[in-house]
Amino acid sequence: MLALNADISFAQALDAPKAPATEVKLDTVTVQRGELQQTVDAVGKLQFHRFADVNVQVAGQIKNVLFAIGDTVQEGKLVMEISPAIRANQLETNRAQMARLRAELADQQAQTDYAESQFKRQTLLKAQNATREDAFESSRMGASTARARIDAINAQIQQLEVTLKSDEESSHNTQLVAPLSGTVVALNARAGQTVSVGQAGQPLMRIADLSQMTVQARVAEVDVTRLRRGMTANFQTPGYPGRTWSGKLRQVLLVPAEGSGEQGKPTFYNVLFEVDNPEQELMSGMTTQVQFIVAQAKDALLLPANLLGQRDAAGMYQVQVVNPERRIVARKVKIGLRNAQQVQVLSGLEAGEQVLVGPVPAPALVLQSKPTAPVGKP
């Protein structure tokens, strides 16, 4: 904080010592030490850092929903039961059909073995001119037909195996469990509701870990290049006036934020960082006012930024100092970090000195002075 002093008087016109002194009231600021931060400001939103959705893996009807919004669940805990569309009798029918096909395959294999043996016999007899041509052709055709029947039965078996595997998986996936430990934050399921795999719309249940939240801040293009991973980010939210939360910058997304940078609009980038939320006070969707700390100086000499005059060719600024003799002295100062309210004084002033606020009064005597010894960076 900078102390504001008033009613400082000084002698007027040294060249007229016998004239009565004139009291001039002055407003001053005392140079004090403190902390100065240079920040990039942005507006953001809170969102879940870790969450997972619960959806069905089989078509069917919701039998039971075991948790409501706001309930806490543990990973692996049963949260919902489904009655699959595949009924038990349909599964048993397919299994019976599989058994029939396998029996048919065994019978056809025996017939094929016999047909092939007959064909081999007829082949030998034909080589000895001991059989008729029609008998040979008949045996050849019989063996070929028998092998084709085996191929057809095997194809039916393979197709039915796929159906059986899907039916069995459907009968097993009737219990939905929590994919992570957290709080139920969304629920779009009710007992008796019919569901299907991959249906469009909101998830049946969303579970989020509320112990940590993510802030997504929109940073202007002109400022985003000043940000670095790991720098401190503070924010406030209207829901908790006067409170500040802190985190460390995790990521700057490399593509412009949605809806920015188009048709002459300013370009913004989304910047992400996490904040601990042990009491679960922060909620998804809350608005945040974010300050990314680009640089800071501790135990620095501080001066209001509006007291600086024009910058000269050497990079120095002029201020008006009221010395202990109540005279106004023009002083050159060197500035370090600055923000909209304050500047860090590197040289030209000492802690406790009084700097004039506003223009120099007409009756005052202004003395030119060399800068005092530089004050090192904190």
PDB file of N, CA, C and O in Angstrom, residues 12-51:
ATOM      1  N   GLN A  12       8.695  29.689   0.434  1.00  0.00           N
ATOM      2  CA  GLN A  12       8.569  30.179  -0.932  1.00  0.00           C
ATOM      3  C   GLN A  12       9.629  31.262  -1.170  1.00  0.00           C
ATOM      4  O   GLN A  12       9.890  32.095  -0.299  1.00  0.00           O
ATOM      5  N   ALA A  13      10.225  31.197  -2.357  1.00  0.00           N
ATOM      6  CA  ALA A  13      11.084  32.274  -2.862  1.00  0.00           C
ATOM      7  C   ALA A  13      12.252  32.572  -1.932  1.00  0.00           C
ATOM      8  O   ALA A  13      12.188  33.426  -1.058  1.00  0.00           O
ATOM      9  N   LEU A  14      13.362  31.804  -2.093  1.00  0.00           N
ATOM     10  CA  LEU A  14      14.549  31.996  -1.261  1.00  0.00           C
ATOM     11  C   LEU A  14      15.173  33.386  -1.469  1.00  0.00           C
ATOM     12  O   LEU A  14      15.872  33.912  -0.599  1.00  0.00           O
ATOM     13  N   ASP A  15      14.928  33.984  -2.643  1.00  0.00           N
ATOM     14  CA  ASP A  15      15.528  35.285  -2.898  1.00  0.00           C
ATOM     15  C   ASP A  15      14.801  36.425  -2.188  1.00  0.00           C
ATOM     16  O   ASP A  15      15.160  37.588  -2.315  1.00  0.00           O
ATOM     17  N   ALA A  16      13.747  36.104  -1.407  1.00  0.00           N
ATOM     18  CA  ALA A  16      13.053  37.143  -0.631  1.00  0.00           C
ATOM     19  C   ALA A  16      12.912  36.668   0.795  1.00  0.00           C
ATOM     20  O   ALA A  16      11.825  36.330   1.257  1.00  0.00           O
ATOM     21  N   PRO A  17      14.042  36.574   1.542  1.00  0.00           N
ATOM     22  CA  PRO A  17      14.011  35.987   2.887  1.00  0.00           C
ATOM     23  C   PRO A  17      13.175  36.765   3.875  1.00  0.00           C
ATOM     24  O   PRO A  17      12.705  36.209   4.858  1.00  0.00           O
ATOM     25  N   LYS A  18      12.991  38.055   3.639  1.00  0.00           N
ATOM     26  CA  LYS A  18      12.257  38.836   4.625  1.00  0.00           C
ATOM     27  C   LYS A  18      10.754  38.809   4.395  1.00  0.00           C
ATOM     28  O   LYS A  18      10.004  39.302   5.213  1.00  0.00           O
ATOM     29  N   ALA A  19      10.355  38.229   3.246  1.00  0.00           N
ATOM     30  CA  ALA A  19       8.907  38.161   2.972  1.00  0.00           C
ATOM     31  C   ALA A  19       8.285  37.090   3.827  1.00  0.00           C
ATOM     32  O   ALA A  19       8.917  36.099   4.172  1.00  0.00           O
ATOM     33  N   PRO A  20       7.068  37.268   4.203  1.00  0.00           N
ATOM     34  CA  PRO A  20       6.412  36.244   5.027  1.00  0.00           C
ATOM     35  C   PRO A  20       6.273  34.937   4.267  1.00  0.00           C
ATOM     36  O   PRO A  20       6.052  34.929   3.061  1.00  0.00           O
ATOM     37  N   ALA A  21       6.444  33.821   4.975  1.00  0.00           N
ATOM     38  CA  ALA A  21       6.353  32.490   4.359  1.00  0.00           C
ATOM     39  C   ALA A  21       4.926  32.218   3.923  1.00  0.00           C
ATOM     40  O   ALA A  21       3.976  32.653   4.560  1.00  0.00           O
ATOM     41  N   THR A  22       4.838  31.504   2.822  1.00  0.00           N
ATOM     42  CA  THR A  22       3.535  31.131   2.272  1.00  0.00           C
ATOM     43  C   THR A  22       3.307  29.637   2.476  1.00  0.00           C
ATOM     44  O   THR A  22       4.152  28.818   2.087  1.00  0.00           O
ATOM     45  N   GLU A  23       2.237  29.285   3.103  1.00  0.00           N
ATOM     46  CA  GLU A  23       1.899  27.877   3.307  1.00  0.00           C
ATOM     47  C   GLU A  23       1.176  27.352   2.074  1.00  0.00           C
ATOM     48  O   GLU A  23       0.171  27.916   1.647  1.00  0.00           O
ATOM     49  N   VAL A  24       1.721  26.279   1.483  1.00  0.00           N
ATOM     50  CA  VAL A  24       1.107  25.639   0.319  1.00  0.00           C
ATOM     51  C   VAL A  24       0.774  24.197   0.683  1.00  0.00           C
ATOM     52  O   VAL A  24       1.646  23.460   1.138  1.00  0.00           O
ATOM     53  N   LYS A  25      -0.461  23.830   0.499  1.00  0.00           N
ATOM     54  CA  LYS A  25      -0.871  22.463   0.804  1.00  0.00           C
ATOM     55  C   LYS A  25      -0.585  21.554  -0.386  1.00  0.00           C
ATOM     56  O   LYS A  25      -0.962  21.864  -1.516  1.00  0.00           O
ATOM     57  N   LEU A  26       0.105  20.439  -0.130  1.00  0.00           N
ATOM     58  CA  LEU A  26       0.500  19.512  -1.187  1.00  0.00           C
ATOM     59  C   LEU A  26      -0.001  18.098  -0.871  1.00  0.00           C
ATOM     60  O   LEU A  26      -0.052  17.698   0.292  1.00  0.00           O
ATOM     61  N   ASP A  27      -0.343  17.396  -1.899  1.00  0.00           N
ATOM     62  CA  ASP A  27      -0.667  15.968  -1.774  1.00  0.00           C
ATOM     63  C   ASP A  27       0.541  15.172  -2.232  1.00  0.00           C
ATOM     64  O   ASP A  27       1.092  15.421  -3.311  1.00  0.00           O
ATOM     65  N   THR A  28       0.959  14.229  -1.406  1.00  0.00           N
ATOM     66  CA  THR A  28       2.127  13.413  -1.748  1.00  0.00           C
ATOM     67  C   THR A  28       1.839  11.935  -1.516  1.00  0.00           C
ATOM     68  O   THR A  28       0.896  11.571  -0.807  1.00  0.00           O
ATOM     69  N   VAL A  29       2.702  11.127  -2.073  1.00  0.00           N
ATOM     70  CA  VAL A  29       2.678   9.678  -1.876  1.00  0.00           C
ATOM     71  C   VAL A  29       4.030   9.267  -1.326  1.00  0.00           C
ATOM     72  O   VAL A  29       5.077   9.713  -1.818  1.00  0.00           O
ATOM     73  N   THR A  30       4.000   8.418  -0.307  1.00  0.00           N
ATOM     74  CA  THR A  30       5.230   7.918   0.282  1.00  0.00           C
ATOM     75  C   THR A  30       5.714   6.691  -0.474  1.00  0.00           C
ATOM     76  O   THR A  30       4.955   5.738  -0.680  1.00  0.00           O
ATOM     77  N   VAL A  31       6.971   6.704  -0.875  1.00  0.00           N
ATOM     78  CA  VAL A  31       7.556   5.538  -1.547  1.00  0.00           C
ATOM     79  C   VAL A  31       7.731   4.419  -0.522  1.00  0.00           C
ATOM     80  O   VAL A  31       8.381   4.625   0.518  1.00  0.00           O
ATOM     81  N   GLN A  32       7.151   3.285  -0.784  1.00  0.00           N
ATOM     82  CA  GLN A  32       7.223   2.163   0.146  1.00  0.00           C
ATOM     83  C   GLN A  32       7.618   0.887  -0.580  1.00  0.00           C
ATOM     84  O   GLN A  32       7.556   0.800  -1.818  1.00  0.00           O
ATOM     85  N   ARG A  33       8.012  -0.104   0.199  1.00  0.00           N
ATOM     86  CA  ARG A  33       8.372  -1.412  -0.364  1.00  0.00           C
ATOM     87  C   ARG A  33       7.157  -2.349  -0.348  1.00  0.00           C
ATOM     88  O   ARG A  33       6.320  -2.272   0.556  1.00  0.00           O
ATOM     89  N   GLY A  34       7.103  -3.199  -1.330  1.00  0.00           N
ATOM     90  CA  GLY A  34       6.012  -4.172  -1.420  1.00  0.00           C
ATOM     91  C   GLY A  34       6.246  -5.124  -2.577  1.00  0.00           C
ATOM     92  O   GLY A  34       7.340  -5.168  -3.162  1.00  0.00           O
ATOM     93  N   GLU A  35       5.222  -5.865  -2.916  1.00  0.00           N
ATOM     94  CA  GLU A  35       5.308  -6.850  -4.006  1.00  0.00           C
ATOM     95  C   GLU A  35       4.551  -6.327  -5.225  1.00  0.00           C
ATOM     96  O   GLU A  35       3.452  -5.794  -5.106  1.00  0.00           O
ATOM     97  N   LEU A  36       5.153  -6.507  -6.398  1.00  0.00           N
ATOM     98  CA  LEU A  36       4.541  -6.075  -7.652  1.00  0.00           C
ATOM     99  C   LEU A  36       4.456  -7.264  -8.594  1.00  0.00           C
ATOM    100  O   LEU A  36       5.426  -8.017  -8.743  1.00  0.00           O
ATOM    101  N   GLN A  37       3.302  -7.430  -9.211  1.00  0.00           N
ATOM    102  CA  GLN A  37       3.100  -8.525 -10.160  1.00  0.00           C
ATOM    103  C   GLN A  37       2.715  -7.966 -11.518  1.00  0.00           C
ATOM    104  O   GLN A  37       1.904  -7.048 -11.622  1.00  0.00           O
ATOM    105  N   GLN A  38       3.322  -8.554 -12.545  1.00  0.00           N
ATOM    106  CA  GLN A  38       2.958  -8.247 -13.926  1.00  0.00           C
ATOM    107  C   GLN A  38       2.132  -9.420 -14.434  1.00  0.00           C
ATOM    108  O   GLN A  38       2.605 -10.562 -14.438  1.00  0.00           O
ATOM    109  N   THR A  39       0.913  -9.182 -14.857  1.00  0.00           N
ATOM    110  CA  THR A  39      -0.009 -10.270 -15.152  1.00  0.00           C
ATOM    111  C   THR A  39      -0.603 -10.157 -16.551  1.00  0.00           C
ATOM    112  O   THR A  39      -0.601  -9.093 -17.163  1.00  0.00           O
ATOM    113  N   VAL A  40      -1.096 -11.305 -17.020  1.00  0.00           N
ATOM    114  CA  VAL A  40      -1.956 -11.375 -18.204  1.00  0.00           C
ATOM    115  C   VAL A  40      -3.338 -11.756 -17.701  1.00  0.00           C
ATOM    116  O   VAL A  40      -3.506 -12.792 -17.053  1.00  0.00           O
ATOM    117  N   ASP A  41      -4.318 -10.930 -17.971  1.00  0.00           N
ATOM    118  CA  ASP A  41      -5.676 -11.168 -17.484  1.00  0.00           C
ATOM    119  C   ASP A  41      -6.517 -11.857 -18.546  1.00  0.00           C
ATOM    120  O   ASP A  41      -6.355 -11.623 -19.754  1.00  0.00           O
ATOM    121  N   ALA A  42      -7.421 -12.716 -18.089  1.00  0.00           N
ATOM    122  CA  ALA A  42      -8.288 -13.460 -19.009  1.00  0.00           C
ATOM    123  C   ALA A  42      -9.561 -13.859 -18.280  1.00  0.00           C
ATOM    124  O   ALA A  42      -9.620 -13.864 -17.044  1.00  0.00           O
ATOM    125  N   VAL A  43     -10.568 -14.192 -19.055  1.00  0.00           N
ATOM    126  CA  VAL A  43     -11.826 -14.713 -18.535  1.00  0.00           C
ATOM    127  C   VAL A  43     -11.901 -16.195 -18.878  1.00  0.00           C
ATOM    128  O   VAL A  43     -11.501 -16.611 -19.966  1.00  0.00           O
ATOM    129  N   GLY A  44     -12.402 -17.002 -17.947  1.00  0.00           N
ATOM    130  CA  GLY A  44     -12.461 -18.432 -18.190  1.00  0.00           C
ATOM    131  C   GLY A  44     -13.676 -19.087 -17.572  1.00  0.00           C
ATOM    132  O   GLY A  44     -14.557 -18.421 -17.008  1.00  0.00           O
ATOM    133  N   LYS A  45     -13.698 -20.417 -17.679  1.00  0.00           N
ATOM    134  CA  LYS A  45     -14.770 -21.230 -17.118  1.00  0.00           C
ATOM    135  C   LYS A  45     -14.162 -22.434 -16.405  1.00  0.00           C
ATOM    136  O   LYS A  45     -13.144 -22.979 -16.820  1.00  0.00           O
ATOM    137  N   LEU A  46     -14.819 -22.831 -15.328  1.00  0.00           N
ATOM    138  CA  LEU A  46     -14.425 -24.061 -14.648  1.00  0.00           C
ATOM    139  C   LEU A  46     -15.069 -25.256 -15.342  1.00  0.00           C
ATOM    140  O   LEU A  46     -16.213 -25.178 -15.802  1.00  0.00           O
ATOM    141  N   GLN A  47     -14.330 -26.369 -15.411  1.00  0.00           N
ATOM    142  CA  GLN A  47     -14.870 -27.589 -15.980  1.00  0.00           C
ATOM    143  C   GLN A  47     -14.259 -28.786 -15.252  1.00  0.00           C
ATOM    144  O   GLN A  47     -13.289 -28.654 -14.510  1.00  0.00           O
ATOM    145  N   PHE A  48     -14.871 -29.966 -15.455  1.00  0.00           N
ATOM    146  CA  PHE A  48     -14.375 -31.163 -14.795  1.00  0.00           C
ATOM    147  C   PHE A  48     -12.991 -31.520 -15.343  1.00  0.00           C
ATOM    148  O   PHE A  48     -12.749 -31.450 -16.554  1.00  0.00           O
ATOM    149  N   HIS A  49     -12.110 -31.927 -14.439  1.00  0.00           N
ATOM    150  CA  HIS A  49     -10.779 -32.375 -14.865  1.00  0.00           C
ATOM    151  C   HIS A  49     -10.812 -33.856 -15.251  1.00  0.00           C
ATOM    152  O   HIS A  49     -10.289 -34.243 -16.295  1.00  0.00           O
ATOM    153  N   ARG A  50     -11.436 -34.679 -14.419  1.00  0.00           N
ATOM    154  CA  ARG A  50     -11.566 -36.113 -14.716  1.00  0.00           C
ATOM    155  C   ARG A  50     -13.034 -36.502 -14.594  1.00  0.00           C
ATOM    156  O   ARG A  50     -13.672 -36.263 -13.571  1.00  0.00           O
ATOM    157  N   PHE A  51     -13.555 -37.108 -15.661  1.00  0.00           N
ATOM    158  CA  PHE A  51     -14.927 -37.607 -15.620  1.00  0.00           C
ATOM    159  C   PHE A  51     -15.050 -38.770 -16.598  1.00  0.00           C
ATOM    160  O   PHE A  51     -14.205 -38.952 -17.494  1.00  0.00           O
TER     161      PHE A  51
END
